[in-house]
CSV table of C-alpha atoms and ligand atoms in Angstrom, one decimal:
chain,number,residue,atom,x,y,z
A,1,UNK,CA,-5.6,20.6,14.3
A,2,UNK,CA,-8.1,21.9,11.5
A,3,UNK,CA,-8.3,20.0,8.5
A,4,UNK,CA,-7.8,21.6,5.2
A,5,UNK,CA,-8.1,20.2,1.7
A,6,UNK,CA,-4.5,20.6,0.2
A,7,UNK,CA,-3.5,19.6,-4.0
A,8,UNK,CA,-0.8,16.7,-3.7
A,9,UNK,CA,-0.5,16.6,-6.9
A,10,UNK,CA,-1.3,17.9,-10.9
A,11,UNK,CA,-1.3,16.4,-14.0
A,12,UNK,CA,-2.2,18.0,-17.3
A,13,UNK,CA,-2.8,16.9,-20.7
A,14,UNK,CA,-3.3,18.6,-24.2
A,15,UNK,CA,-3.5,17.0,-27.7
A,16,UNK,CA,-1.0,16.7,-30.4
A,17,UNK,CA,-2.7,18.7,-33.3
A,18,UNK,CA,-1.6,22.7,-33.0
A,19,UNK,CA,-3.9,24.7,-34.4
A,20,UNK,CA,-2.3,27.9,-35.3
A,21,UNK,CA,-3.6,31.7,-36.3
A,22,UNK,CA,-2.4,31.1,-39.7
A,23,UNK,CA,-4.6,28.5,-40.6
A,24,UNK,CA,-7.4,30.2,-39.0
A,25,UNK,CA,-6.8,32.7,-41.3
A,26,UNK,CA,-7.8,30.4,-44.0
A,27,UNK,CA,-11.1,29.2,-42.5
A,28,UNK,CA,-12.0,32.9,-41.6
A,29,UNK,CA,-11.8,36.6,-42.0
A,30,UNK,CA,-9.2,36.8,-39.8
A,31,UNK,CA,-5.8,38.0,-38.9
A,32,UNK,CA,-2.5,36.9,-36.7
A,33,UNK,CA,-2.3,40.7,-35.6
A,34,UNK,CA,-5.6,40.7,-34.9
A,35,UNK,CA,-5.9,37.7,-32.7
A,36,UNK,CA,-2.2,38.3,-31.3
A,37,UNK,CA,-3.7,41.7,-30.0
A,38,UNK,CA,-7.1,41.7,-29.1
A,39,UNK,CA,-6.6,38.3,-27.3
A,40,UNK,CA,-2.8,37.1,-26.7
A,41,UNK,CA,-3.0,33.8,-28.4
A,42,UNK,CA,-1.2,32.4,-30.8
A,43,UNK,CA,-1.7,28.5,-31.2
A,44,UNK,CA,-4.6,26.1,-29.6
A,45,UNK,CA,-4.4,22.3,-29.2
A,46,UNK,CA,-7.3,20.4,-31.1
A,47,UNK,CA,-8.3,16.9,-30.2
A,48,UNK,CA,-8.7,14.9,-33.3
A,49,UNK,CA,-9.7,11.4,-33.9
A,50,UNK,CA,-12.9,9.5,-34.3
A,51,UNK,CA,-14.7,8.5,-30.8
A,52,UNK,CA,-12.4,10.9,-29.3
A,53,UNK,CA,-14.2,13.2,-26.0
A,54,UNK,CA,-13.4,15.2,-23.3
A,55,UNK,CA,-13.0,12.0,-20.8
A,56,UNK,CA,-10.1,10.8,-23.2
A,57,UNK,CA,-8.3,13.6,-22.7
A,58,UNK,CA,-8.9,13.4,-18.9
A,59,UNK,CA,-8.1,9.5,-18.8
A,60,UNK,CA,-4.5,10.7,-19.8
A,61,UNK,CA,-3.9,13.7,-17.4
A,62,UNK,CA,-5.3,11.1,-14.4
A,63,UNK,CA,-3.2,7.9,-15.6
A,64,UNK,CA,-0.1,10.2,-15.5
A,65,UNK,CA,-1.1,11.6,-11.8
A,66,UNK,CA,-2.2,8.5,-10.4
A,67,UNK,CA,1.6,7.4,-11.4
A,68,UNK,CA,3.5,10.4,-10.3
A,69,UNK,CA,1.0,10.3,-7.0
A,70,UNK,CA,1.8,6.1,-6.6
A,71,UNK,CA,-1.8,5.5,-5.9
A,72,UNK,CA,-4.2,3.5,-7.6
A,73,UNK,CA,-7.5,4.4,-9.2
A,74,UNK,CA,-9.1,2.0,-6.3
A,75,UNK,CA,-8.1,4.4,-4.0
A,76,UNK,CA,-10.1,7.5,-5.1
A,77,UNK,CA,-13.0,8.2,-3.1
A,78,UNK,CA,-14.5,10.8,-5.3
A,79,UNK,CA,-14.0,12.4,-9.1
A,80,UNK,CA,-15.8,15.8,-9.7
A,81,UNK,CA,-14.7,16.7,-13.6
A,82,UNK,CA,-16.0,20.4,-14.2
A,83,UNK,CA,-16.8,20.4,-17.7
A,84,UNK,CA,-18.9,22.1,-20.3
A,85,UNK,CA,-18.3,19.4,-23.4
A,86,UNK,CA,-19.2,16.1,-21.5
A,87,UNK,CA,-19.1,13.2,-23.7
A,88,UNK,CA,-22.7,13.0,-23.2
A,89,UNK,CA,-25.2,15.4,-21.5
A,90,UNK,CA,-26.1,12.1,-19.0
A,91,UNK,CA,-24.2,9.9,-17.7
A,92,UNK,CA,-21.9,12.3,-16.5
A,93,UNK,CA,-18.4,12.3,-17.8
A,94,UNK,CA,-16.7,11.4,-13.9
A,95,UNK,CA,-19.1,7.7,-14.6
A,96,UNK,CA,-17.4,7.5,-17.9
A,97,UNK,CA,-13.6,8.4,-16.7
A,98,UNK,CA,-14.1,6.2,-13.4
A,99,UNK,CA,-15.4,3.2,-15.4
A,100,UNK,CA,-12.0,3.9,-18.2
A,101,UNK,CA,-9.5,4.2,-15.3
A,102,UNK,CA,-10.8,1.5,-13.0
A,103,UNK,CA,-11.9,3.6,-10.3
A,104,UNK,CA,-14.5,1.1,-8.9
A,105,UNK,CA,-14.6,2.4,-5.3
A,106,UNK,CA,-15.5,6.0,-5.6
A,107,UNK,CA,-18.5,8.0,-6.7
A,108,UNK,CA,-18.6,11.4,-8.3
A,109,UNK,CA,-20.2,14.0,-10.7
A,110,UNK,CA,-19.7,16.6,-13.3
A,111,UNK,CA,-20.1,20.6,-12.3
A,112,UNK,CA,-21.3,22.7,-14.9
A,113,UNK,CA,-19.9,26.4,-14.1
A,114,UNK,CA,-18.6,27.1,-17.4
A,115,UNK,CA,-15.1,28.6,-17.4
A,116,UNK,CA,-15.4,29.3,-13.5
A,117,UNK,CA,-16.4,25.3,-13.0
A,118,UNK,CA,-12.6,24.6,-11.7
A,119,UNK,CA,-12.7,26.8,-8.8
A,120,UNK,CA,-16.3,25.8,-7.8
A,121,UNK,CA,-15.1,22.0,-8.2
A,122,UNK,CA,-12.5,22.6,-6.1
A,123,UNK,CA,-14.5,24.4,-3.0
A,124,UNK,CA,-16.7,21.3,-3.4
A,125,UNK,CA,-14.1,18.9,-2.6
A,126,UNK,CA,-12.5,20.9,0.2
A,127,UNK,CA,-15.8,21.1,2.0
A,128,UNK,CA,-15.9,17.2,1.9
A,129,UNK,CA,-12.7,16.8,2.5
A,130,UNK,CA,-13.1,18.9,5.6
A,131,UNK,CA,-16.3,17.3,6.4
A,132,UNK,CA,-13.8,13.9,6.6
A,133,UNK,CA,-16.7,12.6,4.0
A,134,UNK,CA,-13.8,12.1,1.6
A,135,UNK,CA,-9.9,11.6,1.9
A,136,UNK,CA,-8.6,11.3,-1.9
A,137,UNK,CA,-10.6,13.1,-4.0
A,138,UNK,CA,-10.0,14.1,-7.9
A,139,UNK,CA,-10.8,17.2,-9.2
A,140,UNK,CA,-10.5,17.5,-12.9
A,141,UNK,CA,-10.7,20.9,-15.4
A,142,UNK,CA,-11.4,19.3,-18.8
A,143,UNK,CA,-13.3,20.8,-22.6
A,144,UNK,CA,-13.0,19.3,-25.5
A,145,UNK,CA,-14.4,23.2,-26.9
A,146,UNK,CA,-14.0,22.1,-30.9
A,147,UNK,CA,-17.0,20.0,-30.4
A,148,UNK,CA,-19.2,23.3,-29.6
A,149,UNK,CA,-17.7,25.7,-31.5
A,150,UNK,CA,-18.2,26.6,-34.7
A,151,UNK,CA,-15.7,27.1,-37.3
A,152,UNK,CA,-17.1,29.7,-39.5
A,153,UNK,CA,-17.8,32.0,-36.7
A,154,UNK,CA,-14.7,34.2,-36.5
A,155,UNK,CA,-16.1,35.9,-33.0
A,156,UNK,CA,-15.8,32.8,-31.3
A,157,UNK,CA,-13.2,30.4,-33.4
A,158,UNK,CA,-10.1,32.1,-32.9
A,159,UNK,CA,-10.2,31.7,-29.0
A,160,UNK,CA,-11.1,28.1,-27.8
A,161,UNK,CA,-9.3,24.9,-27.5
A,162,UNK,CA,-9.2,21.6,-26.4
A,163,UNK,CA,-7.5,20.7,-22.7
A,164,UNK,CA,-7.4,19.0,-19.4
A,165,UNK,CA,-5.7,19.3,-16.0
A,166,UNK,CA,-6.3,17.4,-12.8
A,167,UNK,CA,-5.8,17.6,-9.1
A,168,UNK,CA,-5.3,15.3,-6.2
A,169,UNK,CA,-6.7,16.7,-3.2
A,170,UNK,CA,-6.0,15.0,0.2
A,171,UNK,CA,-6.4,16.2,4.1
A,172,UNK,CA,-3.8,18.6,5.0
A,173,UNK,CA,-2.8,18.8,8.9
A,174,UNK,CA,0.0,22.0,8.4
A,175,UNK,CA,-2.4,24.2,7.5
A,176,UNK,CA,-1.7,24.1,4.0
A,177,UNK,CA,-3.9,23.6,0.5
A,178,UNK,CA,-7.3,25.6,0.5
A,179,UNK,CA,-7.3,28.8,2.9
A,180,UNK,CA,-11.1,30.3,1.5
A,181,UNK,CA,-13.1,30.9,-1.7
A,182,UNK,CA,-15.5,33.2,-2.7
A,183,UNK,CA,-17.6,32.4,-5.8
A,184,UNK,CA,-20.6,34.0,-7.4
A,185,UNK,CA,-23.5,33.2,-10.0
A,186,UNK,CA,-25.8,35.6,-12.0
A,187,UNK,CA,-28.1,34.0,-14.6
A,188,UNK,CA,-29.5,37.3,-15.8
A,189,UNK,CA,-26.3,37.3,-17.5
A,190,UNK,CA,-26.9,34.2,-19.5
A,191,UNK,CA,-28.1,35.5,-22.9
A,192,UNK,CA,-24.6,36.5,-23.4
A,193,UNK,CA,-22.6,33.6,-23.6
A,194,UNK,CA,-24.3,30.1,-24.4
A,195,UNK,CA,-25.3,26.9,-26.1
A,196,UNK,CA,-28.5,28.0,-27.3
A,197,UNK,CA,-29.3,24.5,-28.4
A,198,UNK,CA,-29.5,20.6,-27.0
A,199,UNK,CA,-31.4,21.0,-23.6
A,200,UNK,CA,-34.7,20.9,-22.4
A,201,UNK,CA,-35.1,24.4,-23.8
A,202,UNK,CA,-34.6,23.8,-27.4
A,203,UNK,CA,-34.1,20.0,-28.1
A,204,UNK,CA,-32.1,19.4,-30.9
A,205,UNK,CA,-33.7,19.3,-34.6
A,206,UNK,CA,-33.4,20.3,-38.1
A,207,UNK,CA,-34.6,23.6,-37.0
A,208,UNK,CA,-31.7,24.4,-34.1
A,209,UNK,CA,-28.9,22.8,-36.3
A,210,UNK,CA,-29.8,24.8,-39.5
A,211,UNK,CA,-29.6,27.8,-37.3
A,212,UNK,CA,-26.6,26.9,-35.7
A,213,UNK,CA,-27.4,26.6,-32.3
A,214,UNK,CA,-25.1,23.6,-31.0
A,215,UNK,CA,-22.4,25.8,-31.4
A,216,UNK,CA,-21.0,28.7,-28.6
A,217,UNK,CA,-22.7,32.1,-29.2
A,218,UNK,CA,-21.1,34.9,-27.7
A,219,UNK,CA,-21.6,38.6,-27.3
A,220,UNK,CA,-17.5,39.1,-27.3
A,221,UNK,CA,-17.7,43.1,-25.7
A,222,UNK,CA,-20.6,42.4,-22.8
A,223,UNK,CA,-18.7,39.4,-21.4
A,224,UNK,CA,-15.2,41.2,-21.6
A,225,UNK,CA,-16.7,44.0,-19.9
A,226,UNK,CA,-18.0,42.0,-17.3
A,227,UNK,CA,-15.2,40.0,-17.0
A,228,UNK,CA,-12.5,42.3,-16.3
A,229,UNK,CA,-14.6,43.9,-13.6
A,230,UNK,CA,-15.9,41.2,-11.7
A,231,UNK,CA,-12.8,39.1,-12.0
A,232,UNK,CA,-10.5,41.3,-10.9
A,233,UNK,CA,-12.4,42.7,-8.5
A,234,UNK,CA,-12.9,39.5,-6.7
A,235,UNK,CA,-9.4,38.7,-7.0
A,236,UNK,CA,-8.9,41.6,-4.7
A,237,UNK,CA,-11.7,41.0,-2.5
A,238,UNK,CA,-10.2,37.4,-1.6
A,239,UNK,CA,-7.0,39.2,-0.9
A,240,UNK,CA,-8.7,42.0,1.9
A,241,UNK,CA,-10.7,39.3,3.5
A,242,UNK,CA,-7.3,37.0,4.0
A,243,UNK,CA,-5.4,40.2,4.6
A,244,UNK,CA,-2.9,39.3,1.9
A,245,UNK,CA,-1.2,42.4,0.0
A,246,UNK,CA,0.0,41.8,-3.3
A,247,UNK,CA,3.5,41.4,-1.4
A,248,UNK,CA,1.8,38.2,0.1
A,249,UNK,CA,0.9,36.4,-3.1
A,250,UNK,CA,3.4,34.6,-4.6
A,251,UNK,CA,0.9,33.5,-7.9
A,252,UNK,CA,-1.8,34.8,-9.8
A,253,UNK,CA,-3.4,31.9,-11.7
A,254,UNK,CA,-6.3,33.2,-13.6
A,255,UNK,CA,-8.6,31.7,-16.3
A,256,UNK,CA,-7.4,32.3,-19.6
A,257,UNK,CA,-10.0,33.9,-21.9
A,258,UNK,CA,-8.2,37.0,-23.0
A,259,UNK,CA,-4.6,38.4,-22.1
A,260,UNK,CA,-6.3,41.7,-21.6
A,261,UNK,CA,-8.8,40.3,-18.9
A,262,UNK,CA,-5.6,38.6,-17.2
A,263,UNK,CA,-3.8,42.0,-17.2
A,264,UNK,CA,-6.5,44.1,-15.5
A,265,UNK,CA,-6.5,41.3,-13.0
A,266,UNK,CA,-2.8,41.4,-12.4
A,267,UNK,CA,-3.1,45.2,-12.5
A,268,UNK,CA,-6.2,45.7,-9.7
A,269,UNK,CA,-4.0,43.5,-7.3
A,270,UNK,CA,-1.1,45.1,-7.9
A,271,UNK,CA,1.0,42.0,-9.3
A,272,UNK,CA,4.6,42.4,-10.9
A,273,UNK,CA,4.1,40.7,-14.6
A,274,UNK,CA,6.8,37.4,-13.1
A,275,UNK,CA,4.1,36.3,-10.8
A,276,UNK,CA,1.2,35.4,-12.8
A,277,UNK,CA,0.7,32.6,-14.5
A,278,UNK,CA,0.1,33.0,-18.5
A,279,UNK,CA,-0.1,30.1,-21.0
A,280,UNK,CA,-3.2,31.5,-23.1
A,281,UNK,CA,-0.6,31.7,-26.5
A,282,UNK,CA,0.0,28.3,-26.7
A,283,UNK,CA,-3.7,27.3,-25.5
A,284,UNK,CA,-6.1,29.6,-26.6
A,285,UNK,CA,-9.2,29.2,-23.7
A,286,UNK,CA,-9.7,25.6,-22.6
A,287,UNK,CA,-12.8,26.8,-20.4
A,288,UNK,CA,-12.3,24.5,-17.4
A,289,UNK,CA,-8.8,23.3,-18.6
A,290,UNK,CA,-6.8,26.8,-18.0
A,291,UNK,CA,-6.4,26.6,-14.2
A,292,UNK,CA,-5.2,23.3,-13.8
A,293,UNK,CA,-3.0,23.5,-16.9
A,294,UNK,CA,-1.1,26.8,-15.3
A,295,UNK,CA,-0.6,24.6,-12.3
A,296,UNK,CA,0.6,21.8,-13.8
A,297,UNK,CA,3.1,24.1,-16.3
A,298,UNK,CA,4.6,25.9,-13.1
A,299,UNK,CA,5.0,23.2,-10.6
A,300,UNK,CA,8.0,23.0,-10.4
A,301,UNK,CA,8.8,26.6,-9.5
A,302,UNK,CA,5.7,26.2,-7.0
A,303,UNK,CA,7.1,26.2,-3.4
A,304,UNK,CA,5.7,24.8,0.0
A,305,UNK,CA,3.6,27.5,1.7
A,306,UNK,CA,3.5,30.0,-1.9
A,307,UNK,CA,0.3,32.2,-1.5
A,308,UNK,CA,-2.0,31.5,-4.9
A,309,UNK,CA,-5.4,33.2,-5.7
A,310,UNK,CA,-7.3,31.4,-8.6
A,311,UNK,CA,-9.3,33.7,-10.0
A,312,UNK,CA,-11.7,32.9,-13.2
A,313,UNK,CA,-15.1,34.2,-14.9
A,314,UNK,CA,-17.3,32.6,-17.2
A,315,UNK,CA,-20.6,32.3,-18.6
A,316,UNK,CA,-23.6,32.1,-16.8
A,317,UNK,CA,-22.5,34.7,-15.1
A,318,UNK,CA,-20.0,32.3,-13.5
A,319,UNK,CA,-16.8,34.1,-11.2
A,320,UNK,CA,-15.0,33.5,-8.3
A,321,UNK,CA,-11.3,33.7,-6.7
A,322,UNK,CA,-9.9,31.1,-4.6
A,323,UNK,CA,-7.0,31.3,-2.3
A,324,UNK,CA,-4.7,28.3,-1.3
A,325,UNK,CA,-1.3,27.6,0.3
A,326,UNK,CA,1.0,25.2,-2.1
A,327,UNK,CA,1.6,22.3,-0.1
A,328,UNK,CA,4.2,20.8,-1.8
B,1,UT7,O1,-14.0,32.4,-20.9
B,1,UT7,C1,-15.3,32.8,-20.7
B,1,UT7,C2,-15.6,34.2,-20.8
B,1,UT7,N1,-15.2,34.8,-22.0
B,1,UT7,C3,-14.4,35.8,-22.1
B,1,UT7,O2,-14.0,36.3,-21.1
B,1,UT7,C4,-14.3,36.5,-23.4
B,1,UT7,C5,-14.4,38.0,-23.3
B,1,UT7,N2,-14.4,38.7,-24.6
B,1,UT7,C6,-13.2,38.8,-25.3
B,1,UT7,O3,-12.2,38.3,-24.9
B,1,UT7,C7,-13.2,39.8,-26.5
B,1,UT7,O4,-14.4,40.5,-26.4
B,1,UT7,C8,-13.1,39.1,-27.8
B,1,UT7,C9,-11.7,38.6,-28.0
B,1,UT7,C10,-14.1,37.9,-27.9
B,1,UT7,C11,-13.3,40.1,-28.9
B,1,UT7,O5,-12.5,41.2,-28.8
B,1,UT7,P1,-13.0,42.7,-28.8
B,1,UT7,O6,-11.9,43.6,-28.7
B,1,UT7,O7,-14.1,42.8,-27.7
B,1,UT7,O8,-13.7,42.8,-30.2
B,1,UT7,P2,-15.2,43.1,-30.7
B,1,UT7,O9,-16.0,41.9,-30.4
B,1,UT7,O10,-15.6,44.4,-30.1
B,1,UT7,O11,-15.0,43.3,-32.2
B,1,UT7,C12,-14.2,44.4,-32.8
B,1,UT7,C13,-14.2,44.2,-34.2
B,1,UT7,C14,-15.5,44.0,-34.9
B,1,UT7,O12,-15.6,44.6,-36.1
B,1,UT7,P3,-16.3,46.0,-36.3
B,1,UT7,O13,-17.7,45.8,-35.9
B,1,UT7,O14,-15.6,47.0,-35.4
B,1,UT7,O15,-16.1,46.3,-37.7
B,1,UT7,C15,-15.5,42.5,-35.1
B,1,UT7,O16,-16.4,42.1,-36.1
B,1,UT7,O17,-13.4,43.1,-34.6
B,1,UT7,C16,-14.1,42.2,-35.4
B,1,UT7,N3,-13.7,40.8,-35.2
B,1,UT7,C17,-12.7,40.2,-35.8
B,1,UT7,N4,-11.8,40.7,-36.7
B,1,UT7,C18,-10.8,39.9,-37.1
B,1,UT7,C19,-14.3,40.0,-34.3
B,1,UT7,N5,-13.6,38.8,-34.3
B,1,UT7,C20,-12.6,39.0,-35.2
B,1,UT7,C21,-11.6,38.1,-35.7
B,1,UT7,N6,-10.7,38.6,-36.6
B,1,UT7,N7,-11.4,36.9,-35.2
């Protein structure tokens, strides 16, 4: 029997402090209505505290999964954390979280893919998993995004936040867990959506902070344009070559960057609005945080053998759709 990568299990975590669209109408030209409409969010969690970083956050979501799981940190063989806010640009943030949880027999990196880093993290592990290079491997979604963005920027500030989710993904003999992926880059689309600042390109200095380039710039329209085609288009694309019709799929679980994105998606696969996964009002965007947190928020009403395409697009250009069996 073929051996697929299947989740076994999902965790997510989000910190306490709720950051709502009436205080951001304090710190910037902003309005509720305008946020509730051109985006769908109302509230986003913020992770305060001194020392605080992304691998905090994912320490939490992991501690509770290893629990629910009843397996040890020992008995990971790999972490792959897809992040854009590591808690340092080197060592990578899966040292720092396997080093805080005890994991002492594993090894593991962090996948920079922007919003669409999830879904590539995840089609890393099922290749090793189906290589049999790796049998317990922990694939974790995680952005602390109020370190990078910047509060007096009203194009960018009203949609982040901070979150996490994990997955446990383990060899699956029923045929169950990750069916196929397709997932895309295209760099030419860079200048749209960035962090001008920090890397080799512009080291930091007085110059780049003064100018504000440590913080997300975004060109809002471009990227929503390209956004709604691509993902949704992909979305359907996954669907043909697994000759699924909508009837077939019993989730959508797409990145949330915008309600209206996740709408045309729903729409272009011809989903009823009670089969898609939507948190983005409580969350605003936690870049690699929103898949795994939709997961974690619906298991319960997830069923062995439910049909799920992952969909999600991000900067770089970043995009992809992935399709996989619950196996649990
Ligand atoms: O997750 C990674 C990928 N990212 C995305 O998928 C995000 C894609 N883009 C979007 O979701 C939307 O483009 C935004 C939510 C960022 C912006 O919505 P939009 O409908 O595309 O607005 P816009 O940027 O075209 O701005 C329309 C107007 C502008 O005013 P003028 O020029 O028409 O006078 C903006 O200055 O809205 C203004 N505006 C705001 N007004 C109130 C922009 N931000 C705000 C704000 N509050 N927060």
């Amino acid at each position: 029997m073929k051996v697929t990568a299947a989740i076994t299990a999902v965790q997510g975590y989000v910190p306490e402090y709720v950051l709502t669209n009436a205080e951001l109408e304090k710190m910037v030209e902003t309005s509720d209505e305008w946020i509730t409409s051109r985006t769908g969010i109302k509230e986003r969690r913020i992770l305060q505290g001194e020392g605080k970083a992304t691998s905090d956050m994912a320490v939490e979501a992991i501690k509770m999964l290893l629990k629910k799981r009843g397996i040890t940190a020992d008995e990971l063989d790999m972490i792959i954390v897809a992040t854009v806010t590591p808690d340092m640009l080197f060592p990578s943030t899966a040292c720092v979280i396997a080093d805080k949880i005890g994991a002492t027999k594993c090894w593991g990196y962090d996948v920079s893919a922007a919003c669409s880093g999830f879904l590539f993290s995840l089609q890393n592990a099922s290749a090793y998993i189906q290589s049999g290079i790796a049998k317990k491997i922990l694939v974790v979604g995680a952005d602390k995004m109020s370190s990078i963005v910047d509060y007096k920027d009203r194009n960018t500030c009203v949609i982040f936040g901070d979150g996490c989710g994990c997955v446990l993904l383990e060899p699956n003999e029923e045929g169950l867990g990750i069916q196929d992926a397709l997932l895309h880059i295209d760099g030419s689309g860079r200048s749209h959506l960035n962090q001008k600042a920090g890397g080799s390109l512009n080291p930091a200095s007085l110059e780049t902070i003064e100018h504000r380039e440590h913080y997300i710039y975004q060109e809002g329209k471009t990227v929503f344009k390209f956004a709604v085609k691509n993902m949704a288009e992909v979305a359907a694309e996954i669907m043909e070559r697994n000759h699924l019709t909508s009837d077939d799929v019993n989730w959508l679980v797409p990145h949330q960057a915008n309600l209206r994105i996740i709408e045309a998606t729903r729409e272009r696969i011809g989903l009823p609005e009670d089969r898609v996964m939507i948190n983005i009002q409580k969350y605003g965007n936690t870049t690699n945080g929103t898949i795994p947190l939709c997961l974690w928020e619906w298991e319960s009403q997830l069923k062995k053998g439910d049909n799920l395409i992952l969909a999600a697009f991000g900067g770089g250009f970043t995009w992809g759709a992935l399709y996989l069996k619950w196996a649990y």
